[in-house]
PDB file of C-alpha atoms and ligand atoms in Angstrom:
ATOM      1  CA  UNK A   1    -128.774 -35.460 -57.297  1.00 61.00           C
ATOM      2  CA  UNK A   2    -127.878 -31.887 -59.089  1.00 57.00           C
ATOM      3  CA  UNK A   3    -127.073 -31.255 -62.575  1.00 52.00           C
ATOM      4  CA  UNK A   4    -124.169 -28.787 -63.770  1.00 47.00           C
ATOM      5  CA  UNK A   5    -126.134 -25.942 -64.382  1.00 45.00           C
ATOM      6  CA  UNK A   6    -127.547 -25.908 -61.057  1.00 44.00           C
ATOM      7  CA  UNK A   7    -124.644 -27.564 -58.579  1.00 41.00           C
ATOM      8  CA  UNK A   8    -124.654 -29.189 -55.594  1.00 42.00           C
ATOM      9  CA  UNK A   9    -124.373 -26.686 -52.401  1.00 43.00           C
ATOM     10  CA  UNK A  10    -120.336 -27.266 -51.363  1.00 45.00           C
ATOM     11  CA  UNK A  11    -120.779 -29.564 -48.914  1.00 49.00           C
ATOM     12  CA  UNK A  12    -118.788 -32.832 -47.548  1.00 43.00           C
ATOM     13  CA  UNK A  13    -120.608 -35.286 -49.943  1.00 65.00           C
ATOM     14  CA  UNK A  14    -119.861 -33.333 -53.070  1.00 76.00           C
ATOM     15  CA  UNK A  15    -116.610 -34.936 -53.453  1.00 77.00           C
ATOM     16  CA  UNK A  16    -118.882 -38.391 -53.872  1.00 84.00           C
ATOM     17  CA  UNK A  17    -120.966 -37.195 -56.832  1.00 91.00           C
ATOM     18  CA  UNK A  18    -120.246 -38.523 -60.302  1.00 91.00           C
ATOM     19  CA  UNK A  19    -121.960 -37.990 -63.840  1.00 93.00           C
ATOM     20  CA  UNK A  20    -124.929 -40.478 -64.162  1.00 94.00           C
ATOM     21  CA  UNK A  21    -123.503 -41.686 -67.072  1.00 92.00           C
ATOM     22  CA  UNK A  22    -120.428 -42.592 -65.878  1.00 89.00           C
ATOM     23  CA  UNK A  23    -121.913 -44.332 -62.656  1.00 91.00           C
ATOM     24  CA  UNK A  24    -124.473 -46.270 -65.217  1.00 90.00           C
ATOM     25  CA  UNK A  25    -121.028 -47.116 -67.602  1.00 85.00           C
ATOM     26  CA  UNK A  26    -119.079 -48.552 -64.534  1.00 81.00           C
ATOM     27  CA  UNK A  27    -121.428 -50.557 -63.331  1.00 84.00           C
ATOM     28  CA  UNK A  28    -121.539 -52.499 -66.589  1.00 77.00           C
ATOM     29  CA  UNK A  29    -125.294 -51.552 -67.844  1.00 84.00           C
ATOM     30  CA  UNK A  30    -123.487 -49.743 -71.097  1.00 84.00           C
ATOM     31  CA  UNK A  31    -120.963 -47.608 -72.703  1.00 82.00           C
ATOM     32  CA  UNK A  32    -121.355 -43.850 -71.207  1.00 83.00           C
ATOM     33  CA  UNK A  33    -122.806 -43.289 -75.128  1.00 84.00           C
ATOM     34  CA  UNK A  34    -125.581 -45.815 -73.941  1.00 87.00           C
ATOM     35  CA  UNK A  35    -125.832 -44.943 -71.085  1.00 90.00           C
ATOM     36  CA  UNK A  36    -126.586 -41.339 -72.798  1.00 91.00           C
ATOM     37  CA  UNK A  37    -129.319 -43.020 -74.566  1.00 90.00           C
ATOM     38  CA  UNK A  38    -130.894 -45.011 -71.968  1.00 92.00           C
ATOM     39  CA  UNK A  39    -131.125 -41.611 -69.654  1.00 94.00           C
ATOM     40  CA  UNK A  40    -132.253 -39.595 -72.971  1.00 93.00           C
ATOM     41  CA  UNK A  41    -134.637 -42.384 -73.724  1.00 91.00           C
ATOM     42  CA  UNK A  42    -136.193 -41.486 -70.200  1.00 93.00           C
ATOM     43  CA  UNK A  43    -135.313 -45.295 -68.497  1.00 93.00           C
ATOM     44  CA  UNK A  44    -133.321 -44.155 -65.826  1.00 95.00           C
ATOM     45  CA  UNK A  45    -134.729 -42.852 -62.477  1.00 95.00           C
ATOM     46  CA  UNK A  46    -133.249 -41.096 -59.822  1.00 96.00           C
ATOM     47  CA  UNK A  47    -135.188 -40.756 -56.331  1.00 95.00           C
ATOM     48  CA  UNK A  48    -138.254 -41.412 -57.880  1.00 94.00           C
ATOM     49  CA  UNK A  49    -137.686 -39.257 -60.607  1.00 94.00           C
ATOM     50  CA  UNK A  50    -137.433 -39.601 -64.175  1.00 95.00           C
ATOM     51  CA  UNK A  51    -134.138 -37.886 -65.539  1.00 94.00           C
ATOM     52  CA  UNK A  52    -133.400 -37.037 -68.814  1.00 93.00           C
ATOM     53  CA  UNK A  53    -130.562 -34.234 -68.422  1.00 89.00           C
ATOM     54  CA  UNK A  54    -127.549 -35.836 -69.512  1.00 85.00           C
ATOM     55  CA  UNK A  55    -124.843 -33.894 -67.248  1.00 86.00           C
ATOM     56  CA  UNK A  56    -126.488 -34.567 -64.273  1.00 90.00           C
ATOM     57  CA  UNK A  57    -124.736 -35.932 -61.107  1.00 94.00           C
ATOM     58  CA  UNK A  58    -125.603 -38.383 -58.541  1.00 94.00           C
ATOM     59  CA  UNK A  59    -124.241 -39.469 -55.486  1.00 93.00           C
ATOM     60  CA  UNK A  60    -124.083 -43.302 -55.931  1.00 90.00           C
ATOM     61  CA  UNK A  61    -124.222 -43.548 -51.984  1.00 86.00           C
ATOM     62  CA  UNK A  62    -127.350 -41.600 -51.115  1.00 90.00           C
ATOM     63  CA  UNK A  63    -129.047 -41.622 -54.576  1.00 93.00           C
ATOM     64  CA  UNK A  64    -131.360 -44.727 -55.614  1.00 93.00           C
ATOM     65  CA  UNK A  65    -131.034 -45.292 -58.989  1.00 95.00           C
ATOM     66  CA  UNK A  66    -133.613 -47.220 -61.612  1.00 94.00           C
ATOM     67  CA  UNK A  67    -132.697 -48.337 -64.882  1.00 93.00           C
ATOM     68  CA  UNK A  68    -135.678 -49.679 -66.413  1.00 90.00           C
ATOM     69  CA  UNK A  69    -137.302 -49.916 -63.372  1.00 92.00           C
ATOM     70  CA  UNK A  70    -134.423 -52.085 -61.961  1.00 90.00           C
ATOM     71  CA  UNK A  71    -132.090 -50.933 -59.091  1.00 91.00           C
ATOM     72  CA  UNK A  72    -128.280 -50.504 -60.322  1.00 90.00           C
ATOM     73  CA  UNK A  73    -126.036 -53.440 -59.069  1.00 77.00           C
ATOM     74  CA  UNK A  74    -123.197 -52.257 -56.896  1.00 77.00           C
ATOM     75  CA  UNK A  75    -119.730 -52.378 -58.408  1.00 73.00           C
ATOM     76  CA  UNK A  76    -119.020 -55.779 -59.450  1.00 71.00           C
ATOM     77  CA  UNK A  77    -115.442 -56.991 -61.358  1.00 85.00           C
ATOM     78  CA  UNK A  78    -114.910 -56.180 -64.572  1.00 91.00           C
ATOM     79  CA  UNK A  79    -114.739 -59.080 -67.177  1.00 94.00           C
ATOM     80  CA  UNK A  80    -113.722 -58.919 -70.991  1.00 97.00           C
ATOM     81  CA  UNK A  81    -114.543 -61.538 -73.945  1.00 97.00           C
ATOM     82  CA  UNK A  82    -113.466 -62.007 -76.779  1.00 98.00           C
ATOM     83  CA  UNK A  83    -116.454 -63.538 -79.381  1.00 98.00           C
ATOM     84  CA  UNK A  84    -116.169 -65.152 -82.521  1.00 98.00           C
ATOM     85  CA  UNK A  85    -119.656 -63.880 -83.523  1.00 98.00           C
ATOM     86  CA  UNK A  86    -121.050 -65.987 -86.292  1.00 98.00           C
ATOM     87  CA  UNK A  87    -123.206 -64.169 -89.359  1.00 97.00           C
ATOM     88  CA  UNK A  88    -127.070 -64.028 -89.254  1.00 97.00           C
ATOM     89  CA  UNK A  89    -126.565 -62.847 -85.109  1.00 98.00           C
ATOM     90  CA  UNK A  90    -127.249 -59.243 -84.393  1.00 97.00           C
ATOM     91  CA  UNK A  91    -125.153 -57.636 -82.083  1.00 96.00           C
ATOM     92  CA  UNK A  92    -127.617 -56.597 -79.751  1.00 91.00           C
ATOM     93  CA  UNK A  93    -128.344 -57.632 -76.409  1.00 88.00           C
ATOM     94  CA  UNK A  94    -132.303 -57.892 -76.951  1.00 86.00           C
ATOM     95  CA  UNK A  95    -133.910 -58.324 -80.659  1.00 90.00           C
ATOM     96  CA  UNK A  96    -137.900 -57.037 -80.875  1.00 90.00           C
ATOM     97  CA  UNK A  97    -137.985 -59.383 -84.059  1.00 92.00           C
ATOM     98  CA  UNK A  98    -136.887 -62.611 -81.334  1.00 92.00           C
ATOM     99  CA  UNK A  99    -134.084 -62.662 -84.054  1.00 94.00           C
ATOM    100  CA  UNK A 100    -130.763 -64.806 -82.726  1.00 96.00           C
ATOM    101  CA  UNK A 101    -128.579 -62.086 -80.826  1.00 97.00           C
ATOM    102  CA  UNK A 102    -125.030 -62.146 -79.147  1.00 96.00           C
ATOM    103  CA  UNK A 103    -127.000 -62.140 -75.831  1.00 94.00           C
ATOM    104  CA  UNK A 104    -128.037 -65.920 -76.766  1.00 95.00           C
ATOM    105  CA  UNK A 105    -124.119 -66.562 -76.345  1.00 95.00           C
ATOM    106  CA  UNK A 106    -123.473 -64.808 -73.044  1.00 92.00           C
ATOM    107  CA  UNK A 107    -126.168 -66.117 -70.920  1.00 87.00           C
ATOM    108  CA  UNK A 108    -123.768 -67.968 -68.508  1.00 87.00           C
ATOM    109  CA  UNK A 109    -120.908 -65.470 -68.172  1.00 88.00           C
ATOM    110  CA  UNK A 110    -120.869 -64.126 -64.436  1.00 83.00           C
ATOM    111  CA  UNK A 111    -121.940 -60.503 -64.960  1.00 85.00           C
ATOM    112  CA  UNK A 112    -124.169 -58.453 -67.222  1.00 86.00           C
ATOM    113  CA  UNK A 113    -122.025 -57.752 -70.979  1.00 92.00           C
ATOM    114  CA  UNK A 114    -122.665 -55.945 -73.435  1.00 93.00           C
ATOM    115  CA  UNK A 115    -120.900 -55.730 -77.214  1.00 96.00           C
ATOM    116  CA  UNK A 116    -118.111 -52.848 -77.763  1.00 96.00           C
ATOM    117  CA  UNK A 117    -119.687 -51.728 -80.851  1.00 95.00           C
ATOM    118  CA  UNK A 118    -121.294 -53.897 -83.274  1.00 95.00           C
ATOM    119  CA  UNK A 119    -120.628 -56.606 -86.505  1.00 98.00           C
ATOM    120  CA  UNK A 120    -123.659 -55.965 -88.933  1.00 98.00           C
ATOM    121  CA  UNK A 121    -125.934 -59.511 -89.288  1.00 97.00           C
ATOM    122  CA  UNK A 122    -124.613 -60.736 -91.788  1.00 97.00           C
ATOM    123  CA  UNK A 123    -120.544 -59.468 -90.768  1.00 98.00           C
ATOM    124  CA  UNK A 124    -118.553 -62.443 -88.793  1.00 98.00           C
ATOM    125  CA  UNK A 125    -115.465 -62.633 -86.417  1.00 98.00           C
ATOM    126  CA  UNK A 126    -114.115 -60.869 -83.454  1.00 98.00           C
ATOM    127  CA  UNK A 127    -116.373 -58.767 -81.264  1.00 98.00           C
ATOM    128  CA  UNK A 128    -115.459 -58.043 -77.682  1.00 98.00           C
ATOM    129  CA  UNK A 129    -117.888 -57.871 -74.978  1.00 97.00           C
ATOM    130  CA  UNK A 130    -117.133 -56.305 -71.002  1.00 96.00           C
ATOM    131  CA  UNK A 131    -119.417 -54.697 -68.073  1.00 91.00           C
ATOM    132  CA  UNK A 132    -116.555 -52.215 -68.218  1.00 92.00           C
ATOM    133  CA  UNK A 133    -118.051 -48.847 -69.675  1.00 91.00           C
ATOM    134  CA  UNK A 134    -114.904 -46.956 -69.020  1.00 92.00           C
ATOM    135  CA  UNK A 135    -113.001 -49.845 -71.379  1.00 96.00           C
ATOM    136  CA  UNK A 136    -115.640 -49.431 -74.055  1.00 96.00           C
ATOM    137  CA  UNK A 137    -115.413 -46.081 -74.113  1.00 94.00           C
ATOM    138  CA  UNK A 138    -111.869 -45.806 -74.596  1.00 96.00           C
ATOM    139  CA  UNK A 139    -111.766 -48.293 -77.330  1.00 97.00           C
ATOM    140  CA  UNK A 140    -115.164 -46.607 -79.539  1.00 95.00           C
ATOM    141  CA  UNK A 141    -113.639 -43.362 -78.670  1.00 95.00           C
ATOM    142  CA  UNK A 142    -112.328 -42.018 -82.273  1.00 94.00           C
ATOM    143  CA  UNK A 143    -109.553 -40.388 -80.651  1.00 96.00           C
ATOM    144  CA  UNK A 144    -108.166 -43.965 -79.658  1.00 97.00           C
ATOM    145  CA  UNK A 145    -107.738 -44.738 -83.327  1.00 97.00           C
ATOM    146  CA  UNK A 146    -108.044 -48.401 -82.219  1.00 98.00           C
ATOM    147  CA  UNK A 147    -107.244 -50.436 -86.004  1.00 98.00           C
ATOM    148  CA  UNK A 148    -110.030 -52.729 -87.199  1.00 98.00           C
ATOM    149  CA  UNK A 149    -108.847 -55.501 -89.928  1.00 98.00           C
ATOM    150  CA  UNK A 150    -111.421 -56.876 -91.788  1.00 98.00           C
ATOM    151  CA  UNK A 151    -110.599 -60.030 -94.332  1.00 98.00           C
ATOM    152  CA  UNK A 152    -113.421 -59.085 -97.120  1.00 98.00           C
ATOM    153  CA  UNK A 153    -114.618 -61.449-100.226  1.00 97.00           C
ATOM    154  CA  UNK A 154    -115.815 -58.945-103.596  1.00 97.00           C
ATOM    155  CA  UNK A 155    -118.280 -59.278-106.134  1.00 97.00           C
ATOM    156  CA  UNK A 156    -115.647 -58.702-108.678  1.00 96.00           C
ATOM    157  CA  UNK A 157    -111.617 -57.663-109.283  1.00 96.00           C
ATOM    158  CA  UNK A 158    -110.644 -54.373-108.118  1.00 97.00           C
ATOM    159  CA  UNK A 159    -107.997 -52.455-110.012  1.00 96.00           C
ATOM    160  CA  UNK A 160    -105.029 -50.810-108.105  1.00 96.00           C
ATOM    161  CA  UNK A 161    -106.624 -47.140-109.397  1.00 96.00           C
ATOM    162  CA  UNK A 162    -109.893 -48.041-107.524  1.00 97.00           C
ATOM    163  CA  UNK A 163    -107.951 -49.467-104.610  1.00 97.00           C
ATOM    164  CA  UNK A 164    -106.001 -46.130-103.936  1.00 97.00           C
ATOM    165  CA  UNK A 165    -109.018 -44.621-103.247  1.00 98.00           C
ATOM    166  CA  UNK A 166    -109.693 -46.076-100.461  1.00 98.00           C
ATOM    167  CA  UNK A 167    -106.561 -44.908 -98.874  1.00 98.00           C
ATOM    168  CA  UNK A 168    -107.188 -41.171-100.171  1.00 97.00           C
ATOM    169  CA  UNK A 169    -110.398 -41.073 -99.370  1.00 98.00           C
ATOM    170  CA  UNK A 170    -114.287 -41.718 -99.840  1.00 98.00           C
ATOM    171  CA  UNK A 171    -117.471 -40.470 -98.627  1.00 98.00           C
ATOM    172  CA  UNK A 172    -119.675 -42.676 -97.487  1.00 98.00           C
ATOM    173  CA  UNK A 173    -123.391 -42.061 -95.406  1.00 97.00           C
ATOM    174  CA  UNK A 174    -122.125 -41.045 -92.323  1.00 95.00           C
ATOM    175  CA  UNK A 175    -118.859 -38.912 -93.420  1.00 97.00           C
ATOM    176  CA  UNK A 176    -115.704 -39.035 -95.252  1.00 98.00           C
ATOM    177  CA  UNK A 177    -113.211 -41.998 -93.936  1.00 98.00           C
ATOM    178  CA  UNK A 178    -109.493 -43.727 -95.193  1.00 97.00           C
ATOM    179  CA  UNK A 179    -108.244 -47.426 -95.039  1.00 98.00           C
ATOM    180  CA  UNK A 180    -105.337 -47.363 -92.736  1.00 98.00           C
ATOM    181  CA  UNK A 181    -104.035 -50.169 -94.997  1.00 98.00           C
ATOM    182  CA  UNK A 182    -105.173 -52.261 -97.749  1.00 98.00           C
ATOM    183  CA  UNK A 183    -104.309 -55.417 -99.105  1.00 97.00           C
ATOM    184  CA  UNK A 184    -104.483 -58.196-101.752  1.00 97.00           C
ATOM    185  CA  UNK A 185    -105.048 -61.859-100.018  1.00 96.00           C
ATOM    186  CA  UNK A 186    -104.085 -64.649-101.541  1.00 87.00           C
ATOM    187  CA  UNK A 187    -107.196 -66.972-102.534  1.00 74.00           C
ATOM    188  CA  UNK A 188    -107.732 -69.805 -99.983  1.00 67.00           C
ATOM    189  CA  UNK A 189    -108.297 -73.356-101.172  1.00 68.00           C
ATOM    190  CA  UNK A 190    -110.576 -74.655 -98.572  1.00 65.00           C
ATOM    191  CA  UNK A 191    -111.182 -78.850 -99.012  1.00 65.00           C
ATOM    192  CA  UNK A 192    -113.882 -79.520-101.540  1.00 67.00           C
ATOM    193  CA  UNK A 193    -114.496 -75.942-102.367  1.00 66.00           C
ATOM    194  CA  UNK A 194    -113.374 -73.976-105.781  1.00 63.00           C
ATOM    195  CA  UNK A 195    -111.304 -71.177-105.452  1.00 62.00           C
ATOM    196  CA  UNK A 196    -112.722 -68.465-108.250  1.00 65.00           C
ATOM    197  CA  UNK A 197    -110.702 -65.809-109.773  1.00 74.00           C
ATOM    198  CA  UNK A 198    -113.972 -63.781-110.190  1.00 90.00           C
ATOM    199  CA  UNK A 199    -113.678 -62.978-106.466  1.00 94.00           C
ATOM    200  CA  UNK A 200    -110.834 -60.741-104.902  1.00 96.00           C
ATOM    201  CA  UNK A 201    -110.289 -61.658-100.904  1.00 97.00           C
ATOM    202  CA  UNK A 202    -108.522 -58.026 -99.529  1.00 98.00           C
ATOM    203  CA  UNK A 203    -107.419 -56.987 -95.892  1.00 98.00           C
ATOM    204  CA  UNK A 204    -108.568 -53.657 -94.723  1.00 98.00           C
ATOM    205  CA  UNK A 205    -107.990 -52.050 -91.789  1.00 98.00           C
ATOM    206  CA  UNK A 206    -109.853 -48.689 -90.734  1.00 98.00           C
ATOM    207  CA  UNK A 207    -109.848 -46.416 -87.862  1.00 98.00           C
ATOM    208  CA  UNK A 208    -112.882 -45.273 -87.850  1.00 97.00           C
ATOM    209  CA  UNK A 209    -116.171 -46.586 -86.887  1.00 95.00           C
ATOM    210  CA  UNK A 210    -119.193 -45.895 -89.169  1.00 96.00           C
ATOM    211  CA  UNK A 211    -121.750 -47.624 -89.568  1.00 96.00           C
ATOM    212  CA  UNK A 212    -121.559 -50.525 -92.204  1.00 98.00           C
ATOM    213  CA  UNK A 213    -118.293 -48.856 -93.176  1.00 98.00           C
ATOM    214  CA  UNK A 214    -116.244 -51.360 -95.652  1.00 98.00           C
ATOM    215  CA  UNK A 215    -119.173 -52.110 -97.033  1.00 98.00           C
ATOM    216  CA  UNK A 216    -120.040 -48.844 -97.579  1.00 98.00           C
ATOM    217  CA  UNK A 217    -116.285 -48.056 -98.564  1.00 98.00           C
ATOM    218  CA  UNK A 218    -115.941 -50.886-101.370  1.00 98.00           C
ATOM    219  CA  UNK A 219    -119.599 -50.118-102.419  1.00 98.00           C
ATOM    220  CA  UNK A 220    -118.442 -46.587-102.928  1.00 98.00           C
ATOM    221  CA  UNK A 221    -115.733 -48.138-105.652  1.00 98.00           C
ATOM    222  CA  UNK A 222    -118.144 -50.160-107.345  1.00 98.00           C
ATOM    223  CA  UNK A 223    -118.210 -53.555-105.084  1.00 98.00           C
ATOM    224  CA  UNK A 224    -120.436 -55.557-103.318  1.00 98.00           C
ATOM    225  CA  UNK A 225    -118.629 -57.293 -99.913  1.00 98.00           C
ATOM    226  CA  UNK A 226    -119.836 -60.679-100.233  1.00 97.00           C
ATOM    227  CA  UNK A 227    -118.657 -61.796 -96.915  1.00 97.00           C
ATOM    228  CA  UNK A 228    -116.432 -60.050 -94.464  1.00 98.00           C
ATOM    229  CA  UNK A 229    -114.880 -61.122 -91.317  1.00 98.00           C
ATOM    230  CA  UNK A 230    -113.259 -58.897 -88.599  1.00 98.00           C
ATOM    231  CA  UNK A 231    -109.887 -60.786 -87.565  1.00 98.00           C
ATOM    232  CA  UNK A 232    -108.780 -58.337 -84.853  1.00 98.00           C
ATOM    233  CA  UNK A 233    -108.881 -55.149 -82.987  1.00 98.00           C
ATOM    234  CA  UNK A 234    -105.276 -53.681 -82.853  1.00 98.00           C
ATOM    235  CA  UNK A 235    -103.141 -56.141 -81.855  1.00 98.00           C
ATOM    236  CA  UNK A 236    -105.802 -58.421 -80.000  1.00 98.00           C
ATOM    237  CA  UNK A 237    -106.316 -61.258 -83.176  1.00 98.00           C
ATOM    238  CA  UNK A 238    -109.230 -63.561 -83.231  1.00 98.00           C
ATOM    239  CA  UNK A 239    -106.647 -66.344 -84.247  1.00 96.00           C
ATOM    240  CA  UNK A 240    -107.975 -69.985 -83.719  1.00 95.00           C
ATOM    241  CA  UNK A 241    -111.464 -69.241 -81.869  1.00 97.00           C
ATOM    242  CA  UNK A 242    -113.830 -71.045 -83.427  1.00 97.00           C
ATOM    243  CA  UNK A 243    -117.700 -69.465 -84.832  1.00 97.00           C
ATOM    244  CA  UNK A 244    -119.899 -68.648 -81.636  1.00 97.00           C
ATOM    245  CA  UNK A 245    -116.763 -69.448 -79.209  1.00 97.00           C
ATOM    246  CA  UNK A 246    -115.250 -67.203 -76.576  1.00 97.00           C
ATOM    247  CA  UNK A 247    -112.477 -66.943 -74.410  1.00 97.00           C
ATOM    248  CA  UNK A 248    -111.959 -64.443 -71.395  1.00 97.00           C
ATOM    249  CA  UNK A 249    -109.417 -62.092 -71.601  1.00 97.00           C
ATOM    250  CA  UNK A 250    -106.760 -60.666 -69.180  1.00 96.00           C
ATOM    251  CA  UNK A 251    -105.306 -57.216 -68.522  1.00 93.00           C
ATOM    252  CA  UNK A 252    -102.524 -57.707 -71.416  1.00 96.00           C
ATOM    253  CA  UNK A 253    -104.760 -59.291 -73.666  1.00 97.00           C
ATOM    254  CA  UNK A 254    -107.272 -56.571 -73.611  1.00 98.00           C
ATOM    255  CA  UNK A 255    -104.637 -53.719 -73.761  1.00 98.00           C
ATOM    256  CA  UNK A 256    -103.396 -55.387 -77.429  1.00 98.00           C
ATOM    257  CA  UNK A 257    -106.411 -53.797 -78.752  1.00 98.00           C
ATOM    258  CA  UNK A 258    -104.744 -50.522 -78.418  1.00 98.00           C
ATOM    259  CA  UNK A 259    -101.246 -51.564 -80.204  1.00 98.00           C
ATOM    260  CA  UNK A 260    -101.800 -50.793 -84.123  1.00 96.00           C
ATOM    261  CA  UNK A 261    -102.044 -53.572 -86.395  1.00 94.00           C
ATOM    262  CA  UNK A 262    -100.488 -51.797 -89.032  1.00 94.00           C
ATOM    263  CA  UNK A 263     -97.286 -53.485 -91.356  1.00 88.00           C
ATOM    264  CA  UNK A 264     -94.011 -51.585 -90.077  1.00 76.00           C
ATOM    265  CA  UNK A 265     -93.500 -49.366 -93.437  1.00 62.00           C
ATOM    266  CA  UNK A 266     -96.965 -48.023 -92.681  1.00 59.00           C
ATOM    267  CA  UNK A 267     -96.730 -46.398 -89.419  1.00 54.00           C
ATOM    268  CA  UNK A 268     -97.703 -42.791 -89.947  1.00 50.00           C
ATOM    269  CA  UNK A 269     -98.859 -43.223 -93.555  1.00 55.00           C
ATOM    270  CA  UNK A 270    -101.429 -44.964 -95.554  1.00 54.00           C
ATOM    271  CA  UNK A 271    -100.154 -48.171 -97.516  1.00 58.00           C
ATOM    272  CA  UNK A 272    -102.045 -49.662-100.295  1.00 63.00           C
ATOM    273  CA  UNK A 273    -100.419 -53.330-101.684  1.00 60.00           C
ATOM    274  CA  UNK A 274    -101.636 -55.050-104.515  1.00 57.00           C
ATOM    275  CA  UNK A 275    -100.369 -57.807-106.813  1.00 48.00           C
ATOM    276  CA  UNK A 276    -101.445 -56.697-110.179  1.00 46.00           C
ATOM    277  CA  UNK A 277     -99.274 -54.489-112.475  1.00 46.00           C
ATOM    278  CA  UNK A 278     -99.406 -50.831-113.408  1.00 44.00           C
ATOM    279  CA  UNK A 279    -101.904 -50.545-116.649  1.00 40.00           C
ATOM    280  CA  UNK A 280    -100.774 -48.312-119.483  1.00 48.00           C
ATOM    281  CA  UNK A 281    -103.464 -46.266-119.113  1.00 53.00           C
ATOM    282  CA  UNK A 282    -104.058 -46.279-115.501  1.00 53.00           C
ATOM    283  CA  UNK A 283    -104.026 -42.387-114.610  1.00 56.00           C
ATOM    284  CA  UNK A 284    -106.164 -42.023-117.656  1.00 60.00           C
ATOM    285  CA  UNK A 285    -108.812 -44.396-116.354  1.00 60.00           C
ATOM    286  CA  UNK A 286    -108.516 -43.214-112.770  1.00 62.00           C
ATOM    287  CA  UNK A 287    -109.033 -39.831-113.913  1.00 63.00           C
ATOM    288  CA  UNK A 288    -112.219 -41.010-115.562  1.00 64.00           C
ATOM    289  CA  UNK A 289    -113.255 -42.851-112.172  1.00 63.00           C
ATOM    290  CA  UNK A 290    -112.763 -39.767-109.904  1.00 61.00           C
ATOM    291  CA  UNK A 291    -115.122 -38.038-111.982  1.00 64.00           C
ATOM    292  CA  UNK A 292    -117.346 -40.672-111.874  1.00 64.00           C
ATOM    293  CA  UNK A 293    -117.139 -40.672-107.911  1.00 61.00           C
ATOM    294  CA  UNK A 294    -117.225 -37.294-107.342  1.00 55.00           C
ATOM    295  CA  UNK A 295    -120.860 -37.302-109.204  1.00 58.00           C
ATOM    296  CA  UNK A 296    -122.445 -39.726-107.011  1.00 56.00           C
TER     297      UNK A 296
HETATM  298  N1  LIG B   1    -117.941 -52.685 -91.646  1.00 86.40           N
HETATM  299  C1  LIG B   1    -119.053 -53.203 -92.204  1.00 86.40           C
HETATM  300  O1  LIG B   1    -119.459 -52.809 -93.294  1.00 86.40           O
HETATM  301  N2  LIG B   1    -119.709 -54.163 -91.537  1.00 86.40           N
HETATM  302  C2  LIG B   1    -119.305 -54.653 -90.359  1.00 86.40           C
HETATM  303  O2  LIG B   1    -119.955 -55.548 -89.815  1.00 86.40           O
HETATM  304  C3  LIG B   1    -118.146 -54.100 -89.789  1.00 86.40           C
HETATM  305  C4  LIG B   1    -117.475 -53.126 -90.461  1.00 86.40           C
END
């Protein structure tokens, strides 16, 4: 074991070592990020040794590595699901409350998984799941700019004025972040159910990752999401899949996720689409609202 600030004497098994982090990532116990936390959080041993450094490097032939207490499986093969996680499931492998979690789901899949980042509780709809750390990675990584589409019900009718905000820009806890793309979707008459006009149904699709974010985003324009369902990560589509099914994924399938779901006229710029006309008064009124916004 050595860490970067104090490195490994040059000899013939220093090609071998690799960044804790990375070793924990490929062998499927999390995403290097979690794997980050699980060494920060003092759970991983190495020769007997708590580590906490989080540049440090092990040799993953010599070095016998703990992760809460349990040795690190050698390198087994890399799966990838694709969930249809139903609402009021946490996307978590464990739950202190003994709440229902994604890990309920996965118990019979042949390796360890764990969720590429996360659907809030009550969220529904696609989540993927792997052992592959290096995948996960590349997919959270905000560099990627991997699309998210959400399908979202409101409390309420938006107005185009409010709508273009989203594509300019809000702040939200956690940072400043734009809709990719934004869209009005027809109401759906399910059997037996009303359709209201009280509540919009839009398509968003975002780039970035924050925490609670179209909730957040919508919330920041003045309304509540009332449900929200992720239909797909870039190209990769939840389609048919029923709630709580999943289906394994091969190497094309899980390299959709990095095509852009994005309509053709929007490639390289935001896109807003809405059905309602311009209002007389609109700049007026939006002039109004920015002030508003830029108080809170
Ligand atoms: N944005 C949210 O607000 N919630 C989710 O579950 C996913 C994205």
């Amino acid at each position: 074991m050595t860490s970067e600030k104090t490195p490994a004497k040059k000899d013939n098994s220093e090609k071998d070592l690799v960044r804790l982090n990375k070793l924990l990532a490929e062998r499927g116990l999390a995403s290097r990020r979690g794997a980050d936390k699980l060494i920060a959080e003092g759970l991983v041993m190495v020769n007997g040794k708590k580590v906490y450094e989080l540049g440090i490097k092990v040799n993953p032939n010599k070095d016998k590595i703990l992760v809460d207490g349990k040795p690190i499986k050698s390198k087994s093969q890399n799966i990838y699901v694709m969930f249809n996680k139903p609402k009021n499931v946490i996307t978590s492998m464990n739950d202190p409350l003994e709440r229902p979690t994604v890990a309920d789901f996965v118990a019979d899949l042949p390796a360890r998984v764990f969720p590429i980042g996360r659907l809030d509780w009550d969220s529904e709809g696609l989540l993927l799941l792997t052992n592959d750390g290096e995948f996960a990675q590349k997919v959270m990584h905000p560099k990627t700019e991997v699309t998210k589409t959400y399908h979202v019900k409101l409390e309420g009718q938006p107005q185009l004025y409010q709508i273009k905000k989203l594509l300019t820009g809000v702040s939200i806890p956690g940072g400043r972040v734009k809709a990719k793309h934004v869209e009005k979707l027809k109401p759906i008459k399910a059997a037996g159910k009303k359709t209201s006009d009280k509540n919009d149904w839009y398509k968003i699709v975002i780039t970035e990752g924050k925490n609670h974010q179209v909730r957040e985003m919508f919330k920041k324009i003045g309304f509540d999401v009332l449900k929200l369902h992720r239909v797909a990560i870039g190209k990769l589509r939840i389609g048919q899949l029923g709630r709580g099914e999943m289906v394994f994924l091969n190497e094309a399938a899980t390299q959709r996720v990095f095509l852009p779901d994005l309509p053709e006229e929007t490639h390289g710029r935001r896109d807003v689409r809405h059905k309602s006309k311009r209002v007389k008064d609109e700049e007026l009124t939006r002039k109004k609202f920015d002030k508003a916004l830029d108080k809170k």
